[in-house]
Short mmCIF file of C-alpha atoms in Angstrom, two decimals:
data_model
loop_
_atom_site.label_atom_id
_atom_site.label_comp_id
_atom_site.label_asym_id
_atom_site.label_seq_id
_atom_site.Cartn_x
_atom_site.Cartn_y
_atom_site.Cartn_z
CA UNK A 1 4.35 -19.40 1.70
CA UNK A 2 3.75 -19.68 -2.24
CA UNK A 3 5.96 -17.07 -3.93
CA UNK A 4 3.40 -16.44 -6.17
CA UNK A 5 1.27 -14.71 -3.52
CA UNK A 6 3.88 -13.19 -1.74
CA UNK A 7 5.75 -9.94 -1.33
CA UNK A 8 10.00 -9.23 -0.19
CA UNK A 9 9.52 -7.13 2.60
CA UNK A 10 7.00 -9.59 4.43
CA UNK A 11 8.71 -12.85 3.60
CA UNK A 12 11.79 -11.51 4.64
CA UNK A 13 10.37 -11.19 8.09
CA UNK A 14 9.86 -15.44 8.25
CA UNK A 15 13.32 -16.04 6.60
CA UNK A 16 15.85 -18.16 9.04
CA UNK A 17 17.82 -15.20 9.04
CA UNK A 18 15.99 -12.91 10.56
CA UNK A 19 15.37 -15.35 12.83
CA UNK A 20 18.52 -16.38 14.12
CA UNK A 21 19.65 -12.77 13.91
CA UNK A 22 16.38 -11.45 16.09
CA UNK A 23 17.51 -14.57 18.72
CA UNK A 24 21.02 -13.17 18.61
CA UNK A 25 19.72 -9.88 19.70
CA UNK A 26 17.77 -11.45 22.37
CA UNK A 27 21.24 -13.03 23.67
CA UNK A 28 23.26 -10.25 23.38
CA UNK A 29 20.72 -8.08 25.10
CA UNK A 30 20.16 -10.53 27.93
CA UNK A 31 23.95 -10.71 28.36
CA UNK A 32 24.26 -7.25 28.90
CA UNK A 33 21.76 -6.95 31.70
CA UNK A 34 22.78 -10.26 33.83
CA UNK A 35 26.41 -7.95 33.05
CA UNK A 36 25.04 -4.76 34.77
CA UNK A 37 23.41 -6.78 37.31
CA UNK A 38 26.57 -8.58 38.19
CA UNK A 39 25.59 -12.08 37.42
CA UNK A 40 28.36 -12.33 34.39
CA UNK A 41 31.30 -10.69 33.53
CA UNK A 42 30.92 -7.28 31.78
CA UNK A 43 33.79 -8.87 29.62
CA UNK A 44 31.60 -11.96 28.74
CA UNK A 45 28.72 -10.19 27.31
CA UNK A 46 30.76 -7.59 25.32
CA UNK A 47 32.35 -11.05 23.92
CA UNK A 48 28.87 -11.32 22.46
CA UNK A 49 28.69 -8.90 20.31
CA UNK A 50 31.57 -9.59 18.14
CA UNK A 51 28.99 -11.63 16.68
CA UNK A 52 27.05 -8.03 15.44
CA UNK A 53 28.40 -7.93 12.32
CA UNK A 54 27.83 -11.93 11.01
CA UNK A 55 25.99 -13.28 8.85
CA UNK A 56 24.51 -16.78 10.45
CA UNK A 57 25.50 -19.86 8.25
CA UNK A 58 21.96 -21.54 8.30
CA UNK A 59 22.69 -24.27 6.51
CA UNK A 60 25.95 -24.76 9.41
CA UNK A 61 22.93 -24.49 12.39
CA UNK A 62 20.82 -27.09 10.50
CA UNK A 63 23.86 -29.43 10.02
CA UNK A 64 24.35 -28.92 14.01
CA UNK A 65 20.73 -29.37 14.61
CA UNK A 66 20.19 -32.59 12.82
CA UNK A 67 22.60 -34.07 15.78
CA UNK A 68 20.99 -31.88 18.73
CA UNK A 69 17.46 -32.38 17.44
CA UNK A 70 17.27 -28.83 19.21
CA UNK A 71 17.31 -25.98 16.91
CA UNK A 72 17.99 -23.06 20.30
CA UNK A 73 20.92 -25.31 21.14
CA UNK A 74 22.53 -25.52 17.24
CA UNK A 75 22.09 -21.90 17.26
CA UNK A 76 23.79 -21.61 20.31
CA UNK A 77 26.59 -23.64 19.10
CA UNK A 78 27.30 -21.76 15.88
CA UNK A 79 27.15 -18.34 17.90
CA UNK A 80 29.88 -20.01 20.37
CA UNK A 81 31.87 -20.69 16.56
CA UNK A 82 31.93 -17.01 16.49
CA UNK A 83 32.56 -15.31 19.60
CA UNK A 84 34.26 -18.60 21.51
CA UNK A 85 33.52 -21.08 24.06
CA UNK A 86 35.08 -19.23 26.85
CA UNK A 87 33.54 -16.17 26.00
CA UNK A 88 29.70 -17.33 24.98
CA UNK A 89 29.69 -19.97 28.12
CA UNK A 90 27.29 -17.26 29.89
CA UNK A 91 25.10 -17.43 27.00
CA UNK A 92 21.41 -18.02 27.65
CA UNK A 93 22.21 -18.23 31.61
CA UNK A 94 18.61 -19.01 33.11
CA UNK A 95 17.30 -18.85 30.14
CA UNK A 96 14.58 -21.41 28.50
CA UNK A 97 14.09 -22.07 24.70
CA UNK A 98 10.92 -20.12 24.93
CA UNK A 99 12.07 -17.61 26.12
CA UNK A 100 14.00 -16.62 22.80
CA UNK A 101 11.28 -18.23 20.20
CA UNK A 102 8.40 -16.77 21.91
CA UNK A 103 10.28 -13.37 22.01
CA UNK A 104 11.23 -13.73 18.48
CA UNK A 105 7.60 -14.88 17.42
CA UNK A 106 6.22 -11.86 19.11
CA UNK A 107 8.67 -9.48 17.43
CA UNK A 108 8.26 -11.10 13.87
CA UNK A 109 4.63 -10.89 14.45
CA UNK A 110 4.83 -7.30 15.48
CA UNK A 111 7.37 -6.39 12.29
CA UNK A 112 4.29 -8.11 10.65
CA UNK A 113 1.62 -6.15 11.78
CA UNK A 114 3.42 -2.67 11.05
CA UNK A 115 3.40 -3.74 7.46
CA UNK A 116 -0.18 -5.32 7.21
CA UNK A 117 -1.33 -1.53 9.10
CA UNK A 118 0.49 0.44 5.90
CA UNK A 119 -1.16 -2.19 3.64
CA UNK A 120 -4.31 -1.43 5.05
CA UNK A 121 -3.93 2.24 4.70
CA UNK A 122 -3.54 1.81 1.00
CA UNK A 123 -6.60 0.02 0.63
CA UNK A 124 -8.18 2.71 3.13
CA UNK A 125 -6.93 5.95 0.75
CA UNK A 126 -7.95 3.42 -2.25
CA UNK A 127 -11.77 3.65 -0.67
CA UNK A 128 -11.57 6.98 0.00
CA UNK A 129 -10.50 8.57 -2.89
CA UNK A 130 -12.98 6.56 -5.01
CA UNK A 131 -16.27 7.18 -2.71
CA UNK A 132 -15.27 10.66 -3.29
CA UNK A 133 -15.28 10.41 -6.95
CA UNK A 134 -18.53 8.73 -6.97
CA UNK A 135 -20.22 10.07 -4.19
CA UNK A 136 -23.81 10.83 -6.35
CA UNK A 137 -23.62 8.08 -8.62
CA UNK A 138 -26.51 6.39 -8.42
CA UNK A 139 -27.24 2.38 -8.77
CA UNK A 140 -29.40 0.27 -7.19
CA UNK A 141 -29.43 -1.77 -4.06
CA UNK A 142 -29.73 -5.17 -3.87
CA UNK A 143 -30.71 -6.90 -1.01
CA UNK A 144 -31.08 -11.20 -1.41
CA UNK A 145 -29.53 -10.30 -4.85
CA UNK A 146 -33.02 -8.38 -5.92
CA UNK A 147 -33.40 -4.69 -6.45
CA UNK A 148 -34.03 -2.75 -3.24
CA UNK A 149 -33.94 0.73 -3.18
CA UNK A 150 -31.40 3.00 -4.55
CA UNK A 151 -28.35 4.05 -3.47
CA UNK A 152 -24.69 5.14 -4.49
CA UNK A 153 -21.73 4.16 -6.04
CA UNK A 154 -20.08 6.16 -3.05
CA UNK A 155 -22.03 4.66 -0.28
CA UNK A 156 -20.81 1.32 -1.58
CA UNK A 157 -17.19 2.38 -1.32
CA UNK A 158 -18.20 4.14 1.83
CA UNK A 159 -18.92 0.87 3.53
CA UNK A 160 -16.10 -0.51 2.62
CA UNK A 161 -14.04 1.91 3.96
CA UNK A 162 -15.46 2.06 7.11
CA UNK A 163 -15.45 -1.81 7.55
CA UNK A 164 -11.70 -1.43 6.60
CA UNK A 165 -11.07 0.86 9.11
CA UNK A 166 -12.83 -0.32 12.10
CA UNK A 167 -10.57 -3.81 10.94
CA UNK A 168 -7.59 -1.51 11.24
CA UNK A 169 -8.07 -0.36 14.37
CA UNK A 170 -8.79 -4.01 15.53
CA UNK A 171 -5.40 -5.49 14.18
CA UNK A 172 -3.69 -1.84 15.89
CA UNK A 173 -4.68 -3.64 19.03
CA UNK A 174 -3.97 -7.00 18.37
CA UNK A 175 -0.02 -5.83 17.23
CA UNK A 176 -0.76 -3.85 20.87
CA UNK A 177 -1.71 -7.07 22.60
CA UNK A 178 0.60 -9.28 20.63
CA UNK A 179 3.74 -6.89 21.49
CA UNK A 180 5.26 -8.68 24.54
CA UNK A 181 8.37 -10.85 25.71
CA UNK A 182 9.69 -13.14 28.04
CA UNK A 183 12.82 -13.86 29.50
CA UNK A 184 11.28 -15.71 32.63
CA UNK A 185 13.24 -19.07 32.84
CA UNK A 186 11.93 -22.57 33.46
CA UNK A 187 7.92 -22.41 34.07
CA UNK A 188 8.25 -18.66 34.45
CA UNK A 189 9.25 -18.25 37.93
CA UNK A 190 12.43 -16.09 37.22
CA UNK A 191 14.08 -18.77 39.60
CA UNK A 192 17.25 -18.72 37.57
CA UNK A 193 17.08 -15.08 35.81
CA UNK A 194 16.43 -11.65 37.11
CA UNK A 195 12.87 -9.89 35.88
CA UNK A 196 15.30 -6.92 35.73
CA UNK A 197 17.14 -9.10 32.26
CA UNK A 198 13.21 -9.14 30.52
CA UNK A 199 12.61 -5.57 30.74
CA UNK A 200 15.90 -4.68 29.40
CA UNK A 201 15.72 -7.14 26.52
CA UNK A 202 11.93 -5.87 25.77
CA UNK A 203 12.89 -2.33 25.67
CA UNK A 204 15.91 -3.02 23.45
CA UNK A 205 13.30 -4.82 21.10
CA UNK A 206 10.24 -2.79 21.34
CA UNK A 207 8.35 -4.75 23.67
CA UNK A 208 6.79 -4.77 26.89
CA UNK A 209 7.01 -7.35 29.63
CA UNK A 210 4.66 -10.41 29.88
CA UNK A 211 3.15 -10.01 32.93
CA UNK A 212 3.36 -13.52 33.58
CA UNK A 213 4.21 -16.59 31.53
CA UNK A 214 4.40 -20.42 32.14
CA UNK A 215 7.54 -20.89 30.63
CA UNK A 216 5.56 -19.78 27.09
CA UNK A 217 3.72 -16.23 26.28
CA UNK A 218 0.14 -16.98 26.61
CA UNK A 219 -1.30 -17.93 23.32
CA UNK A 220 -4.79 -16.11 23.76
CA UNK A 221 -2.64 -13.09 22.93
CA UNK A 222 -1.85 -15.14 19.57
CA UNK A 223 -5.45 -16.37 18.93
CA UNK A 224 -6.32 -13.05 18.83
CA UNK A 225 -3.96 -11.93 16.48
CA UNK A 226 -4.51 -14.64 13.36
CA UNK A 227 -8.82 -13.82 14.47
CA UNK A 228 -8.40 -10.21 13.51
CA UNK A 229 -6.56 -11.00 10.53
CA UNK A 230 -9.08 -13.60 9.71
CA UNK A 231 -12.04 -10.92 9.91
CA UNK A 232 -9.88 -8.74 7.47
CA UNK A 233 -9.50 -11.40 5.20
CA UNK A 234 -13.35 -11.81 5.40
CA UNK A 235 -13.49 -8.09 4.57
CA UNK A 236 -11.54 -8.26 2.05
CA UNK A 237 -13.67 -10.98 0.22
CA UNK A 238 -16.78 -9.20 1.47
CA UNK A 239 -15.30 -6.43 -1.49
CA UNK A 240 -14.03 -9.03 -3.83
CA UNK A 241 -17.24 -10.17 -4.09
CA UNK A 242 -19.35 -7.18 -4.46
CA UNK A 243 -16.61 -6.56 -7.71
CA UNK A 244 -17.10 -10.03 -8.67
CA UNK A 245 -21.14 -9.12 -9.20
CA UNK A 246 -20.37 -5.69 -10.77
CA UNK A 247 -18.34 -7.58 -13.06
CA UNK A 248 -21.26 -10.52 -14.70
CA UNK A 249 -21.98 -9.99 -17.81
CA UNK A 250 -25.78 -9.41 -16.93
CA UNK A 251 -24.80 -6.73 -14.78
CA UNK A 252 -21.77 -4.86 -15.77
CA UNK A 253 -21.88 -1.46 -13.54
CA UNK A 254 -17.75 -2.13 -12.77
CA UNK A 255 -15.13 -4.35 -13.70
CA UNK A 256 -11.18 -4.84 -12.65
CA UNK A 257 -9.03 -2.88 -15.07
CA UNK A 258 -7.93 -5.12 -18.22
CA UNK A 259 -4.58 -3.85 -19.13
CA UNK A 260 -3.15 -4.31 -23.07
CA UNK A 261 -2.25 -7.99 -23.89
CA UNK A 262 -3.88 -9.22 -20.80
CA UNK A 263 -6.09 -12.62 -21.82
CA UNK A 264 -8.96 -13.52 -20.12
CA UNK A 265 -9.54 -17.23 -21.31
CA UNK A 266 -7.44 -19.49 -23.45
CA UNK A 267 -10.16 -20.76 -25.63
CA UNK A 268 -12.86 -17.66 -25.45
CA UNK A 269 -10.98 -14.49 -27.02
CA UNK A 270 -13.65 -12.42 -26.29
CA UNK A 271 -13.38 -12.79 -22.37
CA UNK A 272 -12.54 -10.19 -19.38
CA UNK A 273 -13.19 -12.04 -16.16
CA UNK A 274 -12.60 -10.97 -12.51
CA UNK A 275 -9.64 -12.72 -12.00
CA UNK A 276 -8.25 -10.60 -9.63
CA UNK A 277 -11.03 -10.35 -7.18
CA UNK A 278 -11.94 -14.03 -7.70
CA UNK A 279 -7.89 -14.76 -6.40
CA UNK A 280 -8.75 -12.50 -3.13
CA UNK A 281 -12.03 -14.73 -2.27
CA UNK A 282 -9.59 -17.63 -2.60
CA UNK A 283 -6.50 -16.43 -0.70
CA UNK A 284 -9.50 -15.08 2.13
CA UNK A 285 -9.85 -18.63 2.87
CA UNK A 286 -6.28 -19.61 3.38
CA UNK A 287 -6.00 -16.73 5.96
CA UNK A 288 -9.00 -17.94 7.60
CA UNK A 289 -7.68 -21.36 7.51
CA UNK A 290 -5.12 -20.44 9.97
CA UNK A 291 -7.76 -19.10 12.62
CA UNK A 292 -8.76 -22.49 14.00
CA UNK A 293 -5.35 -23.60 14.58
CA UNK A 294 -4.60 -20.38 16.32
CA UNK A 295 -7.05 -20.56 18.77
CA UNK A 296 -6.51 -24.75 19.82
CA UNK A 297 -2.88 -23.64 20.16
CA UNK A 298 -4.41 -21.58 23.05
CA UNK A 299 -4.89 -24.96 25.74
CA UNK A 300 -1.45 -26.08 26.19
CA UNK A 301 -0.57 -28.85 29.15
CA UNK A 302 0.28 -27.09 32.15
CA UNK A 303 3.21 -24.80 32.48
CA UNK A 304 3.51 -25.67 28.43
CA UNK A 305 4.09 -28.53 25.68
CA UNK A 306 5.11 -27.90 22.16
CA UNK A 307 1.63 -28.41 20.62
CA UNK A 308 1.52 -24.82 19.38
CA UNK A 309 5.31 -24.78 18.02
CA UNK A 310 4.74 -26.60 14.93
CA UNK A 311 1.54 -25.00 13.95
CA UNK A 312 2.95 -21.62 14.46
CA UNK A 313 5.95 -22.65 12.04
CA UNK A 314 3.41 -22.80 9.43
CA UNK A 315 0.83 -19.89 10.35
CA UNK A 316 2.47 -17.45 11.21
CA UNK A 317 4.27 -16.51 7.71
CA UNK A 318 1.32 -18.24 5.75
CA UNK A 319 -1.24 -15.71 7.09
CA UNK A 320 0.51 -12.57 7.42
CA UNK A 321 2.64 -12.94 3.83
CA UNK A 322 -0.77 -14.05 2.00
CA UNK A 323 -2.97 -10.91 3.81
CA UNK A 324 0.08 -8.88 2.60
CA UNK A 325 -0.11 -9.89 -0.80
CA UNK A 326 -4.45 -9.56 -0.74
CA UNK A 327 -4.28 -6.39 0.53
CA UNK A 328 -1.89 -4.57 -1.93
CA UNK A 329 -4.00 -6.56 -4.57
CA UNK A 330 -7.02 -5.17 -3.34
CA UNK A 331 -5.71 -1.54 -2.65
CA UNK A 332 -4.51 -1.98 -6.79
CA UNK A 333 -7.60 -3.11 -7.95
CA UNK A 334 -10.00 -0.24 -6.17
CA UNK A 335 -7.39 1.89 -7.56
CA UNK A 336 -8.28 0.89 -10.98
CA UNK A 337 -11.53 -0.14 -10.90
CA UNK A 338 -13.67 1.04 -13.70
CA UNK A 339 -16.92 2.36 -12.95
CA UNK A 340 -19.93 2.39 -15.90
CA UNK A 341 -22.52 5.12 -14.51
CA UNK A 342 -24.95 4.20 -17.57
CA UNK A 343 -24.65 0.63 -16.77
CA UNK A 344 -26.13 1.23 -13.21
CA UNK A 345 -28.96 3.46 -14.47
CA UNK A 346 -30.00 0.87 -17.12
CA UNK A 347 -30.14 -1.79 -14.52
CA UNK A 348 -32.61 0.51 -11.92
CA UNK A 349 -34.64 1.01 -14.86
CA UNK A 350 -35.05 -2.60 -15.95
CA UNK A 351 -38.12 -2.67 -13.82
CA UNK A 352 -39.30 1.29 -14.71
CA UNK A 353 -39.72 2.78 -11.64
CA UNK A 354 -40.36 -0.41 -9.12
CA UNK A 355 -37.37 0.64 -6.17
CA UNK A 356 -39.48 3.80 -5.55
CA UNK A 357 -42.34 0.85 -4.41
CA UNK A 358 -41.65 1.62 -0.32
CA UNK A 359 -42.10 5.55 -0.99
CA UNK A 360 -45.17 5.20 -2.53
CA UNK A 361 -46.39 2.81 0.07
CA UNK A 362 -45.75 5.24 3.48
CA UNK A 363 -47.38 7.79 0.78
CA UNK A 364 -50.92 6.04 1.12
CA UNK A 365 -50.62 5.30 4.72
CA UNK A 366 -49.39 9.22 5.42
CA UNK A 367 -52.38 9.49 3.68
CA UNK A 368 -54.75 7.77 5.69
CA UNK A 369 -55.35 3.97 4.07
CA UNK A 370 -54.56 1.42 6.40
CA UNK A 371 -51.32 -0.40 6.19
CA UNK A 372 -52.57 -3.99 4.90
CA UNK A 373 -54.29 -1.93 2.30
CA UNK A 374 -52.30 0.19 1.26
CA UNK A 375 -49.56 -2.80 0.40
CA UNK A 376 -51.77 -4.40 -1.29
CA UNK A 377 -52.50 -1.63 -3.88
CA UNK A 378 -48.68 -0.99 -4.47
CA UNK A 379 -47.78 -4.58 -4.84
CA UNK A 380 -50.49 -5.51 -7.37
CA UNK A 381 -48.96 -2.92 -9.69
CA UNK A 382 -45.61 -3.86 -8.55
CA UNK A 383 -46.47 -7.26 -9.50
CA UNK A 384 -47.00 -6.12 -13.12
CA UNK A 385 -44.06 -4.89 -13.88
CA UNK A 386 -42.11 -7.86 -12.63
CA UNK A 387 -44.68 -9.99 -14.87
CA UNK A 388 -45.62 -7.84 -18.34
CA UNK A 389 -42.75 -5.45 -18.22
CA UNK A 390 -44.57 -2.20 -17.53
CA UNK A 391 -43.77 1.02 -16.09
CA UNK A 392 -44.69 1.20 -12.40
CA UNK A 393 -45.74 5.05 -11.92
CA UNK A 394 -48.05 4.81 -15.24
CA UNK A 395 -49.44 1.60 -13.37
CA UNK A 396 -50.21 3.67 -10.18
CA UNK A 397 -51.37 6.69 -12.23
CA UNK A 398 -53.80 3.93 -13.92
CA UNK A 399 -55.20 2.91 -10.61
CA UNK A 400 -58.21 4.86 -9.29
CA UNK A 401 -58.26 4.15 -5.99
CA UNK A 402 -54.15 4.72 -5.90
CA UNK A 403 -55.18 8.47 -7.37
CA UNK A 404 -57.90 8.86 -4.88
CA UNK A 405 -55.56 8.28 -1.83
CA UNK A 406 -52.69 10.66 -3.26
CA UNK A 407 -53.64 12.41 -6.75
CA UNK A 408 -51.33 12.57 -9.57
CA UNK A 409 -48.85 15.22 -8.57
CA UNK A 410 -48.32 13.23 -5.10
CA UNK A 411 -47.94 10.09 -6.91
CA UNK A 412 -45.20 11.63 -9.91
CA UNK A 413 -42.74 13.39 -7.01
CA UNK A 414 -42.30 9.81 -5.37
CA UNK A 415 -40.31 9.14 -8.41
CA UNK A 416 -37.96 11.86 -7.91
CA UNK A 417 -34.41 10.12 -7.64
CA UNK A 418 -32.53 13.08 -4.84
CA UNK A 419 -34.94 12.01 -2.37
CA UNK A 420 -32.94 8.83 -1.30
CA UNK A 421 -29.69 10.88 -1.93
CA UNK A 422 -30.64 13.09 0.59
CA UNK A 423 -28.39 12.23 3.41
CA UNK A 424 -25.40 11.20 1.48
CA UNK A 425 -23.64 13.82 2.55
CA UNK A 426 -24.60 13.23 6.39
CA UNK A 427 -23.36 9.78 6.37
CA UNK A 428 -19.58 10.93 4.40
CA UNK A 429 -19.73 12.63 7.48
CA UNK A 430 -20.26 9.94 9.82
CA UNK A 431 -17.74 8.29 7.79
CA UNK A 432 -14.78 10.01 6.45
CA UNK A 433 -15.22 13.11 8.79
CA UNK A 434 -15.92 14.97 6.07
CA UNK A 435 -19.25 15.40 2.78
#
């Protein structure tokens, strides 16, 4: 985690803290079922939570820990410091190392993914709001970085929005999938511990039971999790970069916002560069970077090893805290985002009237000239304009046997711009649930 790209509430989350105090929890709520079920005193696990109220000295558990080399059992110590020998000796009875830090993991990376959702519903309501705005505000398409055809300002944000969303829904299900616990014991076999202590100590934490574990959660639940986020990072750079291209010089149809006193190079006064947008395609990568990992963590050596422990140490706050910080960057720079209508209708027109090239084409065959020929009379005048610079429909209105196949007033209305407009409002639809 690099504080630079990261945010309170989400690094909070990864803090040994909240750690100790989640494994506390997990204690203290496994106490009180073995109580109920008659395995410890009901005095013993009330002991427990005299311990509710305190602050966990972390520097004190790493001190213990550097003797233990076992961070579970220098927690454990310092929680007996607090509530007493006597009264914590029934303190993780049956209980494995696992099954507090995979139960911890699971709830850190659940906290997680209830903050990455609201993130992503900024963003979303950032999308939305400007699609609206621009809805009929025409530019070109591009397609291998040439002019296509054209479309809208709002179907660009449109696309966006619906790639966000269909990457909310996916990381919905991975928190879904993610959101389990166990309190299992040795290799999972509940040999020492009732099943009756998990389900208690899920419900107190929001989880539900993993229907079986080998002494760890299984970690496809986990590869999932960091491979949604890793598509959502790819989203996110999939916009980045579209602003990053608005933004060239050459181009110009948007830009991020370039607030008063902000500098955009130390030695060129005169610069505004995408700085913001070109930080998102690089922090995209670092959440990506953490896919890999999360998926070899997957094949662990029977019942379990450690391979996975020390990877997840770093991944897990290194992926969620930077996707926090990208996507409240991103949701601020939609917000923001200025838009330069002119600039798009200046850049269709570069070529005069070339993108309507396709309509004029399924004109002639509609109108009987066979396919092969009928591309090769629009591209020799399409050629033209790409080579002297002229305007495409005075071309075609030039060229007799163009005229012959479709006549003047056929060949002007093929230039009229609302014809690929047309079903803009059909696809909001689709969309947003709404034109």
């Amino acid at each position: 985690m690099i504080p630079r790209y990261a945010r309170p509430e989400m690094t909070a989350i990864w803090e040994p803290a909240t750690k100790f105090r989640i494994w506390y929890e997990i204690e203290a709520h496994a106490c009180d079922a073995m109580a109920r079920l008659g395995v410890i005193p009901q005095e013993n696990a009330d002991a427990v939570w005299k311990a509710k109220d305190v602050e966990f000295d972390v520097a004190r558990i790493d001190e213990i820990e550097a003797v233990t080399k076992h961070d579970v059992i220098a927690f454990l110590t310092h929680l007996a410091e607090h509530v007493g020998s006597e009264e914590a000796r029934f303190v993780h009875q049956g209980m494995t190392s696992s099954d507090v830090l995979d139960t911890c993991l699971n709830v850190q990376l659940v906290r997680a993914a209830d903050i990455l959702l609201a993130d992503m519903d900024k963003v979303l309501a950032a999308l939305k709001k400007r699609a609206f705005e621009h809805k009929m505000t025409v530019r070109v398409g591009r397609s291998h970085g040439i002019h296509a055809e054209p479309t809208t300002m709002g179907l660009t944000f449109a696309r966006f929005y619906a790639e966000m969303d269909r990457g909310k829904a996916r990381l919905q299900a991975a928190r879904d999938e993610v959101a389990t616990g166990a309190i299992s014991g040795a290799v999972g076999t509940f040999a020492n511990i009732d099943p009756r202590v998990e389900e208690h100590v899920c419900e107190k934490l929001g989880l539900r039971p993993e229907p079986i574990s080998t002494q760890v959660i299984p970690r496809d639940r986990h590869a999932m999790f960091f491979a949604v986020l890793g598509v959502i990072a790819s989203s996110i750079e999939n916009i980045a970069i579209e602003i990053r291209h608005m933004q060239r010089t050459e181009v110009l149809e948007g830009a991020e916002f370039f607030s008063m006193g902000q500098k955009g190079s130390s030695a060129m006064p005169h610069k505004k560069n995408p700085v913001l947008t070109e930080n998102l395609t690089g922090l995209a990568r670092l959440v990506r970077m953490t896919v890999i990992p999360a998926m070899e963590n997957v094949a662990l050596w029977h019942e379990r090893d450690i391979s996975h422990s020390s990877v997840e140490r770093g991944i897990g706050p290194d992926a969620t805290v930077t996707l926090d910080f990208a996507l409240n960057r991103l949701a601020g720079v939609i917000d923001k985002m200025l838009i330069f209508p002119e600039n798009m209708l200046e850049n269709m027109n570069k070529f005069a009237g070339l993108v309507m090239s396709q309509r004029v084409l399924l004109a002639l065959t509609q109108a009987g000239v066979s396919r092969e020929d009928a591309y090769s009379m629009v591209q020799r005048n399409a050629l033209k304009v790409w080579e002297e610079r002229l305007d495409f429909r005075e071309l075609l209105l030039a060229d007799e046997e163009v005229v012959a196949a479709l006549g003047e007033d056929a060949i002007n209305e093929k230039f009229d711009m609302s014809y690929h407009t047309k079903h803009v409002d059909t696809i909001f639809q689709r969309v947003f649930g709404e034109s």
